[in-house]
Every structure is written in C-alpha cells, then in structure tokens.
XYZ file of C-alpha atoms in Angstrom:
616
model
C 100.118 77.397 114.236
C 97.080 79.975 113.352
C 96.225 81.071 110.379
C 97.960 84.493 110.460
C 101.659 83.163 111.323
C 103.731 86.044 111.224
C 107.251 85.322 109.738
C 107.890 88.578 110.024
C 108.757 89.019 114.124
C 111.400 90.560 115.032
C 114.058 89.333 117.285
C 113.933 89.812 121.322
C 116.443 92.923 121.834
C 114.865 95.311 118.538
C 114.080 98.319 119.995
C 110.382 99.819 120.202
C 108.584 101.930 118.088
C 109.643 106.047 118.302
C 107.303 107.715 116.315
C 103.636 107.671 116.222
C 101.937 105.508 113.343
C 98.889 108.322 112.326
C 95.913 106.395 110.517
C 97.669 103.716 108.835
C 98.070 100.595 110.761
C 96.559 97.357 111.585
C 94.152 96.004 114.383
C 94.103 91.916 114.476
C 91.139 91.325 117.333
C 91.953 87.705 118.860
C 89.013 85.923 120.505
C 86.921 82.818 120.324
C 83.940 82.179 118.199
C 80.916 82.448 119.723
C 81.671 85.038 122.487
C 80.079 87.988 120.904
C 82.646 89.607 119.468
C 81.101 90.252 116.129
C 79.184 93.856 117.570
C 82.480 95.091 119.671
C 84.638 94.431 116.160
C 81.988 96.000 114.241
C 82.055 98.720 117.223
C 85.381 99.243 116.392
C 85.024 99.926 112.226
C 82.327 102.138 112.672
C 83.557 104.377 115.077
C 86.494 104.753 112.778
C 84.799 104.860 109.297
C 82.424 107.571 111.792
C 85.897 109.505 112.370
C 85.937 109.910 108.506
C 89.145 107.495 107.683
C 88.456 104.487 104.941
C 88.383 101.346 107.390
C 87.597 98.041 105.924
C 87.051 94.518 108.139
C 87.694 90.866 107.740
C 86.672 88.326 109.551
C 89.016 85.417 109.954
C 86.949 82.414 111.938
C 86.884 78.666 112.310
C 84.177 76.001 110.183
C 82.926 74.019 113.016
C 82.218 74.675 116.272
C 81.987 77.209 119.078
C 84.523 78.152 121.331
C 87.641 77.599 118.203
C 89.680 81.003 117.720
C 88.522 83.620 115.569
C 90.095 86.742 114.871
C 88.984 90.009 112.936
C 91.474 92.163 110.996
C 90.608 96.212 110.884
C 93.096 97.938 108.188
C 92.887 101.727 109.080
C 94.001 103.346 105.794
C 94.116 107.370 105.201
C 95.299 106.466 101.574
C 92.204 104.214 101.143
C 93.947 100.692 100.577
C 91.635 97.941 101.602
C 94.125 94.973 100.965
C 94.836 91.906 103.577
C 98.183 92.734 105.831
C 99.160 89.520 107.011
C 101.838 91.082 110.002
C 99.157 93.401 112.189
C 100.525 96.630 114.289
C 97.830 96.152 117.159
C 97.028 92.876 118.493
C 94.159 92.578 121.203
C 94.536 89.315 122.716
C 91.176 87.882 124.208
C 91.533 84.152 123.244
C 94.232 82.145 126.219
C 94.712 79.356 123.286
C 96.180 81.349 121.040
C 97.183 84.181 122.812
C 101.416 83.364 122.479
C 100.854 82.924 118.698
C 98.585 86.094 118.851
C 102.018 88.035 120.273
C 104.790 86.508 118.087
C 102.828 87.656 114.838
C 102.854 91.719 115.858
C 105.015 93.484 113.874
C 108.296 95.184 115.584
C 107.687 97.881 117.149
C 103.830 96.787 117.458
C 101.417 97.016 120.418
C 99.593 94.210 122.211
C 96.610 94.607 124.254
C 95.658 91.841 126.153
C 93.807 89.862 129.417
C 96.204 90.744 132.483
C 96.023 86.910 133.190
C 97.628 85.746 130.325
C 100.941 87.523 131.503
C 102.288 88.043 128.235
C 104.640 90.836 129.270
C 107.812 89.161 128.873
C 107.394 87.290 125.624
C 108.856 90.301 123.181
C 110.784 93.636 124.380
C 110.331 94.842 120.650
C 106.638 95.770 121.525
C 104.698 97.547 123.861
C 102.079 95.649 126.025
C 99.011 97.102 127.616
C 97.899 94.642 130.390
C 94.058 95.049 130.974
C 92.179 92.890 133.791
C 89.169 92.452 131.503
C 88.194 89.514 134.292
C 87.967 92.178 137.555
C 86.779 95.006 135.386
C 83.632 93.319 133.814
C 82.317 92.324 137.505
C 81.681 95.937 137.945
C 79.636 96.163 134.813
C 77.011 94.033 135.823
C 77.107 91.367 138.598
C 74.910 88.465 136.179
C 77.945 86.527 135.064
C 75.978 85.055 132.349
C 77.121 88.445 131.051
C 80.603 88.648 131.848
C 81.743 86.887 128.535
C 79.900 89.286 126.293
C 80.643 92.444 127.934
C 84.557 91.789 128.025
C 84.637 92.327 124.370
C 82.929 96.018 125.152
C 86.215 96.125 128.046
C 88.081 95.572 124.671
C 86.818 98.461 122.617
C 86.677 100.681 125.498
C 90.372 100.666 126.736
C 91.006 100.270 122.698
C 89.100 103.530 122.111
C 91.558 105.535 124.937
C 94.388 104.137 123.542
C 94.172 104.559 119.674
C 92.577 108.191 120.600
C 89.404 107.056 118.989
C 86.510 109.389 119.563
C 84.046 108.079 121.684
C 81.106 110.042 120.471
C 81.157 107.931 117.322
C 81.467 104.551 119.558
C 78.280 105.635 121.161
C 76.942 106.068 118.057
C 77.994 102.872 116.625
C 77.027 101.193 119.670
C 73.085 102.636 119.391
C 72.920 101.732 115.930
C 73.860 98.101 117.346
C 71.020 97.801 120.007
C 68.579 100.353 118.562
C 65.836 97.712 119.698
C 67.145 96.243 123.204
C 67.868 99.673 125.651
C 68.930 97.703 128.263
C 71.796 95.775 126.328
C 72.743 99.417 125.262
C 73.053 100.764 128.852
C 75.379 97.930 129.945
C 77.331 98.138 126.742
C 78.079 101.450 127.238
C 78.834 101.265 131.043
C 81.553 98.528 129.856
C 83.033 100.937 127.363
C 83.453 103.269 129.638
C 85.097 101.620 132.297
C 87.425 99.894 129.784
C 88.481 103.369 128.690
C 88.685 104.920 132.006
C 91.050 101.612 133.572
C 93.582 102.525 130.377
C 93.275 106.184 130.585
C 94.436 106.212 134.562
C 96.839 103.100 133.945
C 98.287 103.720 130.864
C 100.464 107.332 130.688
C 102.444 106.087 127.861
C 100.472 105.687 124.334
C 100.977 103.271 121.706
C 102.469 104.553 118.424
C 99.044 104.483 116.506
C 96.812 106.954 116.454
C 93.588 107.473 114.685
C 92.947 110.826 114.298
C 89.568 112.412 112.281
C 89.356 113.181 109.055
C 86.732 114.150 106.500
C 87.243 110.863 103.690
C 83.843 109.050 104.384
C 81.587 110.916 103.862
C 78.245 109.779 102.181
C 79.969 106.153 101.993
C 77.907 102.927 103.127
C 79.729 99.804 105.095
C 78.621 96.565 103.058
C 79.348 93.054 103.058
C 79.463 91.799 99.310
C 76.534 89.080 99.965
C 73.745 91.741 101.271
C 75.310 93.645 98.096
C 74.678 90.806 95.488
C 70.988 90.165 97.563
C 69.987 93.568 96.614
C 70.862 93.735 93.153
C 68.836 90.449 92.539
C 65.933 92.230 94.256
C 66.433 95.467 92.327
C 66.552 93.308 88.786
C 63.233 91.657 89.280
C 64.184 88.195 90.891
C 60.892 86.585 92.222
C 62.161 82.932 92.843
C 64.793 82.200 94.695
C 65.261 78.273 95.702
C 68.526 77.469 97.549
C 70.098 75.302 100.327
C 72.212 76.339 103.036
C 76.240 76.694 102.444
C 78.799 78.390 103.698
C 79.839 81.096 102.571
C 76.757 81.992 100.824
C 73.864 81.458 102.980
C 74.027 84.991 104.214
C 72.999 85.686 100.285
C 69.879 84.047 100.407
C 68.877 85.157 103.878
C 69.590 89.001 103.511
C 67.581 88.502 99.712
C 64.557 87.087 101.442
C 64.356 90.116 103.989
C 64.798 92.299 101.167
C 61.211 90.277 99.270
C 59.710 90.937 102.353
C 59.854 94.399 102.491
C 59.804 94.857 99.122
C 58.135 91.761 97.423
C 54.409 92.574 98.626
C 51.221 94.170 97.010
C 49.158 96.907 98.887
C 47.273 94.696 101.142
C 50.198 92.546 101.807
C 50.526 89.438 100.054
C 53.734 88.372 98.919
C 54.923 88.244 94.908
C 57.497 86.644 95.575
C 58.503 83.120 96.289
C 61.130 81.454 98.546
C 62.298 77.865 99.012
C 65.110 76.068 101.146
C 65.220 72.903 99.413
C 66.305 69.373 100.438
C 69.615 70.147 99.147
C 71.182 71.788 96.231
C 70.237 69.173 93.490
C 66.641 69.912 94.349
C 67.589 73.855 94.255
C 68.962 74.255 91.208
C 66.081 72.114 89.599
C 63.180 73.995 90.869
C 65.428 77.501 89.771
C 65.475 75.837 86.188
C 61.624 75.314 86.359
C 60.776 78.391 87.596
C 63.078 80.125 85.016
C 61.374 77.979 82.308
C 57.901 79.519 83.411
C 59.055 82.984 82.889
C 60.126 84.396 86.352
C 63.464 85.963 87.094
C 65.115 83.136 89.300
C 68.244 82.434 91.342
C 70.107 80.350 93.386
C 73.382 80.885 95.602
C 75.688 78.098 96.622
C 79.409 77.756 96.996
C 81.954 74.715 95.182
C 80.420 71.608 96.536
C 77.102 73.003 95.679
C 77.918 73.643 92.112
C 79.115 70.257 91.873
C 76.112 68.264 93.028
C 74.299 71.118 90.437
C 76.096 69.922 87.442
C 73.989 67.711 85.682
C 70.715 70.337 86.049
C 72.660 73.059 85.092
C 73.686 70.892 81.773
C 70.600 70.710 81.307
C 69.748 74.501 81.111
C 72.633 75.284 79.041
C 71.196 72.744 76.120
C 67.565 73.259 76.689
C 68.409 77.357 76.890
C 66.690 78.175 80.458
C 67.855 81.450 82.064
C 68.680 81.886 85.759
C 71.289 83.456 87.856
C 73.708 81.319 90.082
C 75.566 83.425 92.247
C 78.262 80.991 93.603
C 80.564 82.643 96.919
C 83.828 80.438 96.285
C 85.354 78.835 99.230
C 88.282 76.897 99.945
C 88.522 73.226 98.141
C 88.279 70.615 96.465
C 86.292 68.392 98.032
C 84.546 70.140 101.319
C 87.288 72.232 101.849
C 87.499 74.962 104.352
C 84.261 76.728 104.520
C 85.087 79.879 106.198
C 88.385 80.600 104.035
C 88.369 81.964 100.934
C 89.243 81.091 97.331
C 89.036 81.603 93.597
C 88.992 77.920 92.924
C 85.625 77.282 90.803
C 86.707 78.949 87.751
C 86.867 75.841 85.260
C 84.330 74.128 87.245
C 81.718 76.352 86.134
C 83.181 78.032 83.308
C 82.818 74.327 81.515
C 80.630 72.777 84.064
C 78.192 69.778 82.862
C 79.261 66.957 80.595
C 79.647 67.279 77.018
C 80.240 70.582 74.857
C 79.475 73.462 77.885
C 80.092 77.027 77.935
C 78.774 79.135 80.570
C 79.127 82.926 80.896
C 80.749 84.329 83.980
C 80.882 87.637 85.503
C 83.452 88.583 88.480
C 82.755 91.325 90.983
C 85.318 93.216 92.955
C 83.897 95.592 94.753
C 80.022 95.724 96.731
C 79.186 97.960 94.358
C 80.171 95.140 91.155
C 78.560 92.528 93.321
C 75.099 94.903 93.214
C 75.482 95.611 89.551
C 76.416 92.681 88.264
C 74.357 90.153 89.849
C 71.708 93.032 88.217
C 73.337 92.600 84.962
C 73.451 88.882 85.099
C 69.617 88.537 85.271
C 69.380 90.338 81.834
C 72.382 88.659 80.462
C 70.300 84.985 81.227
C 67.326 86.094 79.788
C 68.686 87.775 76.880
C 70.927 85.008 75.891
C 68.054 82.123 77.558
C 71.268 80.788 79.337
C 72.721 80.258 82.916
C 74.474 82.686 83.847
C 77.226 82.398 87.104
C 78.534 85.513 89.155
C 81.487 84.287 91.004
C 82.076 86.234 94.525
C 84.212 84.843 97.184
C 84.115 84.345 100.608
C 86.525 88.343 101.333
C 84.065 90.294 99.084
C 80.889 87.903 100.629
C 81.337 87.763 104.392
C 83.317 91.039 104.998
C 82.512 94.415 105.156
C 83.438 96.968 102.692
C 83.526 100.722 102.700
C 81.751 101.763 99.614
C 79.564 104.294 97.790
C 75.954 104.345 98.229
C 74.682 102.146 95.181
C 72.747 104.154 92.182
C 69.482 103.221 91.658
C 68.508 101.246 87.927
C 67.698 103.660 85.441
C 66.897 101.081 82.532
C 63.440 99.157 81.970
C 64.066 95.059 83.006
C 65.011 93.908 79.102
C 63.051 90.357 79.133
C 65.398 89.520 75.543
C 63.247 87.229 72.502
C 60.223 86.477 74.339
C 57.330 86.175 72.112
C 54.208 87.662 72.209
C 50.806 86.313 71.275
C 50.488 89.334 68.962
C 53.939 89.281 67.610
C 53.166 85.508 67.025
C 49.851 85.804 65.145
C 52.114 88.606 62.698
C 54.259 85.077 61.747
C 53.092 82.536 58.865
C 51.627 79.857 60.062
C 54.007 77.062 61.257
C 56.906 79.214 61.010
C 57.760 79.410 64.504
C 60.621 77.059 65.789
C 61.593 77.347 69.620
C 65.468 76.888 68.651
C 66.025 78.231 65.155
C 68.184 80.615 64.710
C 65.885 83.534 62.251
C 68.028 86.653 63.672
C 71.623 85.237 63.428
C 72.932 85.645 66.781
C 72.174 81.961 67.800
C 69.553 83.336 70.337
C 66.390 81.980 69.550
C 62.773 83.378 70.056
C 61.228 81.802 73.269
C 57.362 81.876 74.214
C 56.371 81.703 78.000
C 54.139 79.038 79.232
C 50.345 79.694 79.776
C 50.373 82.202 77.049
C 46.657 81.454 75.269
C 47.344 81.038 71.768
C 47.746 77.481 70.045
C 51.298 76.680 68.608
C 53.107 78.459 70.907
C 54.196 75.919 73.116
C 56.817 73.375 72.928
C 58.055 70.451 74.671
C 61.584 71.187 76.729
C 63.941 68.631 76.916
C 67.758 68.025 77.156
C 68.305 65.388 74.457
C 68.815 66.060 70.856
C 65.761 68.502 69.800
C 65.574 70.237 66.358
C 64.665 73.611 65.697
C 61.131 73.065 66.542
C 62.131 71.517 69.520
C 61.013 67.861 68.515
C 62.685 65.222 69.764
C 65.549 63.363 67.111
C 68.744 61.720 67.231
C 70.014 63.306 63.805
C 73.629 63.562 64.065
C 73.417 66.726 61.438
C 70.898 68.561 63.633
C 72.812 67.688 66.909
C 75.654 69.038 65.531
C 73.645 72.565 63.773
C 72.358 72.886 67.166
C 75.949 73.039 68.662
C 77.648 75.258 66.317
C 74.276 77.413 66.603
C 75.469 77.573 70.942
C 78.839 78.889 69.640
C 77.697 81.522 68.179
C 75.293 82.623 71.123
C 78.199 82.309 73.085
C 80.279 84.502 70.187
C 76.971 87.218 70.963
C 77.514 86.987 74.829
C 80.992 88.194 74.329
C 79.724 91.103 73.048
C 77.419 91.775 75.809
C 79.313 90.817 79.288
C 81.255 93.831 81.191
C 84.695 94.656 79.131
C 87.801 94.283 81.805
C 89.509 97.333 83.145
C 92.792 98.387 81.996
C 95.042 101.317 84.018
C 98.071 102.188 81.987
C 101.396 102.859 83.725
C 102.470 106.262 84.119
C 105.254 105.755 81.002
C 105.144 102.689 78.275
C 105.833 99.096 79.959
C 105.930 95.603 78.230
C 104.988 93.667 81.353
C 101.471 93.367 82.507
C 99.260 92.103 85.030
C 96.167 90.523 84.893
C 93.798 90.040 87.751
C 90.118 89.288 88.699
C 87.617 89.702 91.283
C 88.966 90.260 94.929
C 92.295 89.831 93.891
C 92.399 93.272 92.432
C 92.851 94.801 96.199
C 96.358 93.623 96.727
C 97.432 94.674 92.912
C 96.250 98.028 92.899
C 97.952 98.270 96.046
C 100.986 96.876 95.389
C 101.471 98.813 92.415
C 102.075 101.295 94.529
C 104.427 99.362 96.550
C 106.628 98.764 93.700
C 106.662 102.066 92.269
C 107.744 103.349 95.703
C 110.360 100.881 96.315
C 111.517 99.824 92.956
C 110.780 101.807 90.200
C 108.786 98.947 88.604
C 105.821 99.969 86.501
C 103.379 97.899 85.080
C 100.044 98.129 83.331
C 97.524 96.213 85.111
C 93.806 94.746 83.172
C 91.426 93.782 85.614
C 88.953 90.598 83.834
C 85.335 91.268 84.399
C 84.082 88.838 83.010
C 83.729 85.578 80.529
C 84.290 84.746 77.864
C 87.164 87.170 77.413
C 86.038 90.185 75.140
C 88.865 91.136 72.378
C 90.740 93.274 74.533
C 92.157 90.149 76.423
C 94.192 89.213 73.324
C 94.985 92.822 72.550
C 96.418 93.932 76.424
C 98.808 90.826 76.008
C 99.841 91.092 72.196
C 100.749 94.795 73.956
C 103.140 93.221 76.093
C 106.254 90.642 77.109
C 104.515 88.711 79.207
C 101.989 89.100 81.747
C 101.265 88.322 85.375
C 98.093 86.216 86.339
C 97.574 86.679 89.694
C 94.655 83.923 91.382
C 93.975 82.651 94.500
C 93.956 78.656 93.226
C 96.678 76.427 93.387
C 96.558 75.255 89.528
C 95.993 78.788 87.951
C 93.149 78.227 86.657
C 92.532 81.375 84.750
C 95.648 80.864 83.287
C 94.347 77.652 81.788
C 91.392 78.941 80.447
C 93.097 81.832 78.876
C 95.043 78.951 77.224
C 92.100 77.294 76.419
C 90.309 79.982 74.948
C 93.176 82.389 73.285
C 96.167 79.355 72.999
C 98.405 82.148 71.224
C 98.738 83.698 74.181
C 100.204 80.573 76.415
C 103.879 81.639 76.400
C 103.684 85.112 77.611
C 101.629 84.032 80.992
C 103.368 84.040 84.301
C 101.410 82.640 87.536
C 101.580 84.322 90.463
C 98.979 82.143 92.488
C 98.172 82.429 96.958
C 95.917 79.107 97.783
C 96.217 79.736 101.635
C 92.725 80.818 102.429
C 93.525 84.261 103.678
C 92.984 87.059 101.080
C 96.040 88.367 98.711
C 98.814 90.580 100.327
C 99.846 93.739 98.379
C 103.511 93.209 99.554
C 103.413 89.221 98.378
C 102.483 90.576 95.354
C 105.088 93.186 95.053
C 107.659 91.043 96.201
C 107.544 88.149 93.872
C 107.372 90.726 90.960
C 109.833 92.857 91.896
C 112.120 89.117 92.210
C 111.284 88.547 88.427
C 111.486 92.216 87.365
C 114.363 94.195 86.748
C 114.243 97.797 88.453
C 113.462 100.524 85.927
C-alpha cells in the first residue's frame, strides 16, 4: 500500500465526470525519487501561482534510497485553502511500481495521466485516462539517453500544461527562473515541454474536467518553504553562530542560513562575521551553541526528535546555568528514528520538559512562513531576554514544502540584548553588590555580564550544579531550592512575553471550541468551513502560539463545553500538558489526534466533529 491509499474510489460502473472542475482540484505527481522531478513539480506550481490562483505544494518522498516512489501533491485553490486532500482529482502516473495504487486512489470522476506502457486504461471506467508515450516522445528531445529520464518529467508538464489549459507563457517563465545559469538545460527543457503539449493537444480532443483558468489572487506573494523562512529570520535577528549536524528534516535550515551569512555575514573587504560549524554530531552541536551563547553571540542550532534527545543533558544544562540560544527543532515522525521524511507534532513534552530534574522550556509554534520568519526572530530576543533556551517547533509540512505567502516585512525594532551589564552600569553599583543569579528586579531574570568585558568583578564561574546568587559553588538545600522557585517566576515573566494564541469567534455564540497549533491550523480553518457548509456546526476556534500558555488558554475554555485538541501525535500530547499546566481544565478536552505522517485533512477534521456534534 502507499502512503496516500485512497478509501475513497469509487466502484467500476460510476459514471464520469460532466462538468468542468474550474481552479479547485488536486494534482498528485507519481514518480521515483531521484529522477528529477523536483524542477518539473516545481514547474508546475509556478506556472499556476504565475496564472494568479493560490497553489501550495507538498512533497511526499521516501527516507532511504534512490529509485523508492515519491509523489508531490499540488492543491489548486481559488478560495485560498492550502490544506492536505488525501483523494487527488489528477493523478500523473510516472512511477511502474506504484502506478495501479497511483489509479485506485483518484477520486470518481478523476483524471489519470500516465506512461502509455503501463496500460492502465482498463483498471477504472469512473475516470478518464490520458495515455502519453513519454518513452517514444523523449527520443525526439534529445538522442543522449543519459537524458531521457530527466526530460520525461518535462513530457509530464508539457502534455499537463495542454490539458489543464495552463498558460504556457508562465511555464516558460518558471522554467528560466529554473536554469537561469545552464542555457543549454533550458533549451532542451523547453523543447520537451513542447512536444509533450503538442502529442496531447493533437491526441487528446476530449479535456479533462479541470481547468485552471487565470486570475489576479497572487499578486506580490512569494513561494517559500518554512525552513529557508525560519533561516532568514535567524539571519535578520543577529544570529552569528550557528553549530549543527545534519538531520532530516531540518538540514535544509542550516544550509539555506549559511548562504544567507554569506551574502550577508561579511565586512567591506570580505571577511566573514559570522561563524559556521557541522559538528561530530548533535551532542557536540548543542554544546558549542551553549558556549558560544555564553560568550555573548546570538547562537542557534536546528535538529529534529532524535537530535533533541541526544541534546538533553546540554540543554539541562543551559536552562540551570541561564545560557540563551535558539533551537529550532523541524519535528518528524517517531519515537525512536522514526520516519524522516513524514511529518509530525510529536516533540511537544520532550522539549517542553526536556532535561532531568525541575525543566521548563519556552516554546513558540509557527504556522505559516511568515510565523516561521518572525518567530524564530522573536525567539532570539525571548533567549536573551529571559538568558534561557528557547525552542521553535516547525514540522516537516511547514519545513520542506512550499508555501504561498506574503513578502516578509522587514524588522523595525533595535536587537533588545535583555540584562546585560555594562562596565559603566557596573562601576554605578556598590562594591560587591553584584550577584550573577540574584534576583534585584523581581522578575527572576538576573543581570548577566559578557565575558572579556575589562573590569574586575564582573566575571563569574558558570556551572550546572547548585550555585548561589553569586554564582559560587554550594550544596545548600535552602539556596537550591531559592534558586528554583526564583526559575518559576522567570518562567511566570516569559508568559508574559511569548506570542498570545489566536482566537476567531463563530459567526453567533457556541459552547464548543477548538484548539489547534502550528501546521495543524490548515485543515481547521478549512474545515470550519466544511462544517458550516454541510452541517450547520459552528465553532470558535484558538490557535496556541506559543508556551507556556498565556491566560487566555484558561479563559477560551472556561468560555466553553468542551473543546477540541486537534495534534498530529498519537498520545495528545498537548492535551497532557494543558493538563499539566491548567489541571482544571482536564474534563472539558476532547482529542482529535492524525499520527499517519501525512499532514491533517480538513474533511477528517470535519467529519469526526460533525460525528460528536449535534447539527445547529
């Protein structure tokens, strides 16, 4: 079975599709990894974002190695939704291993594209099948068969193009941005596009019900993935150290973040102010993030689950001796290794609570590219203002996949640097007064000096065992425990300083709610919609930025019945911490949890409320 099993198919003998679909289907590109099909598939979305109709991408692909089947999923959407559709209306088959899987999943009354070879004709008479000899076509493209397997996924978007009506000025155009550096890959790229068009357009008189046709909805937006998105916001907040090992799914974080230093990371004559390491592996990461935090830069690390994990005992460490830096963690699929290249909202107690002993970590949760650029921004000032570690939990959909988006506004504020002390404001303080972790404002954020600054008695000696306010080492059971209820209150500040969630009231007064996070928030907003439509069902929905949970938590549920915690974890984990951290509110949550891999449906959503919800 693949990983996008329809069990919605039809039976043989339902009768085809009679009216046209206009810009508001689904395309589910079938093919094998490795063959190239990332530029035709990205082809594809461009020319139809280029049309002016919100588009959005996702790559579904295997962990390990080449030749395994990968597909892409393009949702065309003239209302805007960007949410996962698990059933697709246009199937391009490319991949023989999967290609009778690739068929049963269309939806009734779908279309299938596919390799003449395969001879997939006869399989379903509830959809419409456009048989393409991508194998004789691509010969007369170029006559290097080294070629051939490239250039049939350019046979794809060509005959794709003629069929869906897809204007093929903006598929040249996508296809020069593609090979704006290698003419001669653009020549033959084109040629194939045009003969894949040309083969449908004289072999094809009957069109598929789908049709894009132009409109004027994009205009001034950006296509993003959410890791490029999170790179540049650490660049635009000051980040000068980044230390990391390789992970899926957040390598592409650290990658896109080091071309961004290099461009922008140099002085006048060239020399780079910035400072980049791949370490041995995660442990060492994490540590030499920690040091360089210690010495006053603005430092980072990415990872995913297993990453975090080996991190735990260094990021303890951090959290008690009060170092600030940014881990931006791209959740995955677990426990354990998992599945690296599905994703997941699994890590939410590990790092929420991560370390041993009494550990509290704030968290903020993007949504959107736009979230991911801001908040990775805003988690660099929330470390060093609250001399913490601070975790911004993305996932693989809003990481790896590309987004349609808003171009992102550029900081207006000064960098905010929190309680460091200056040598002047230090000289201004009796003599001796100065303690590294006393509390003198009432926040529970101490005063912090930076190391190098010339001035005896402002340096102190970091460690993670008990320390009193001057940071000398003791084993005082009094001062361990004035130190911990002193980190309870910095964590009571932080609420006051992370993101406050979202909340969208329904339309007239409703006593059940919904509760969501992160990339999640796609298929509610959407199926909101669904259920208003189709049931009369209303709800008001809060969307969690961040923890810990600000006051308005407890208030959106003492406003309602009960309220729906969607996740994509198979324990509901935010569920448990909102037990954990507001226990009055245990009886009024309902789970509604997907664990699969693939990203939340609108319709699951709507469907399993709308089975627990009486119509209005």
């Amino acid at each position: 079975m693949t990983p996008l099993t329809a069990s919605t198919a039809a039976a043989p003998g339902a009768s085809k599709a009679s009216h046209v679909n206009v810009n508001d289907f689904t395309i589910l590109v079938a093919t094998a990894n490795g063959t190239g099909s990332q530029t035709a598939n990205s082809t594809l979305i461009r020319t139809i974002m280029g049309m002016g109709l919100p588009v959005s991408g996702k790559n579904i692909f295997p962990s390990n190695i080449q030749g395994l089947p990968t597909w892409y999923s393009i949702r065309v959407c003239e209302a805007g939704w960007s949410s996962f559709r698990r059933v697709p209306d246009v199937v391009i088959c490319m991949n023989p291993a999967t290609a009778l899987e690739d068929v049963r999943k269309v939806a009734p009354g779908g279309t299938v594209i596919f390799d003449a070879p395969l001879q997939l004709e006869k399989m379903r008479d509830d959809v419409r099948f456009y048989a393409v000899p991508f194998g004789k076509l691509v010969s007369q493209v170029t006559p290097n068969s080294k070629l051939w397997t490239l250039l049939k996924n350019m046979l794809y978007v060509g005959a794709a193009a003629e069929l869906l009506s897809l204007d093929f000025a903006e598929v040249e155009k996508a296809l020069r941005k593609a090979f704006a550096s290698k003419p001669k890959a653009l020549e033959s790229n084109l040629l194939a596009v045009r003969i894949g068009a040309d083969y449908a357009k004289a072999n094809f008189p009957e069109r598929p019900p789908f049709r894009v046709e132009a409109r004027n909805l994009t205009a001034g937006k950006i296509l993003i993935d959410g890791n490029s998105a999170t790179a540049l916001g650490a660049c635009m907040a000051g980040c000068t150290v980044l230390t990391w090992y390789p992970i899926t799914p957040s390598s592409s974080v650290a990658e896109s973040l080091q071309e961004y230093f290099a461009k922008h990371r140099r002085t006048p004559d060239g020399k780079h102010t910035y400072a980049v390491i791949q370490a041995e592996d995660e442990l060492a990461a994490v540590g030499m993030c920690i040091g360089a935090g210690w010495a006053g830069a603005r430092a980072m690390t990415a990872t995913s689950g297993p990453g975090v994990s080996l991190m735990s005992e260094f990021i303890g460490l951090a959290y008690y001796a009060e170092v600030p830096f940014v881990l931006v963690n791209v959740q995955r699929t677990g426990p354990s290794t998992g599945l690296p290249t599905r994703t997941m909202q699994g890590d939410l107690l590990a790092c929420a609570y991560n370390s041993h002993g009494d550990t509290k970590h704030p968290m903020l949760f993007p949504a959107t590219p736009e979230e991911a650029y801001r908040m990775t921004m805003d988690a660099f000032e929330l470390a060093e203002g609250a001399q913490t570690p601070v975790f911004v939990l993305s996932d693989l959909d809003l990481g790896m996949n590309n987004w349609m988006c808003d171009p992102f506004a550029y900081p207006e504020t000064p960098i905010a640097r929190g309680k460091v002390l200056s040598k002047e404001a230090f000289l201004k303080m009796p003599a001796g007064s100065w303690g590294r972790y006393a509390d003198v404002d009432g926040d529970g954020i101490p005063w912090r000096t930076l190391p190098g600054t010339e001035q005896d008695g402002m340096a102190y000696f970091t460690r993670g065992t008990g320390h009193d306010e001057k940071a000398r080492y003791t084993e005082d059971d009094a001062m361990y425990v004035k130190n911990m209820v002193r980190l309870s209150k910095k964590f009571e500040t932080i609420r006051k300083l992370v993101p406050a969630p979202l909340v969208s009231a329904a339309p007239k007064p409703s006593r059940t709610g919904v509760l969501a996070f992160g990339t999640t928030h796609y298929a509610v907003e959407e199926a909101r919609a669904l259920l208003r439509t189709d049931h009369g069902i209303e709800f008001d929905y809060m969307r969690l930025r961040a923890f810990p949970f600000t006051d308005d938590v407890k208030r959106f549920f003492d406003a309602h019945d009960h309220v729906y915690v969607v996740e994509q974890n198979r324990d509901a984990q935010m569920a448990a911490m909102l037990r954990i951290e507001i226990p009055e509110v245990a009886m009024k949550i309902r789970s509604l949890l997907r664990f699969d891999g693939l990203p939340m449906a609108a319709d699951e959503v709507a469907a399993e409320i709308a089975a627990k919800e009486p119509r209005r």
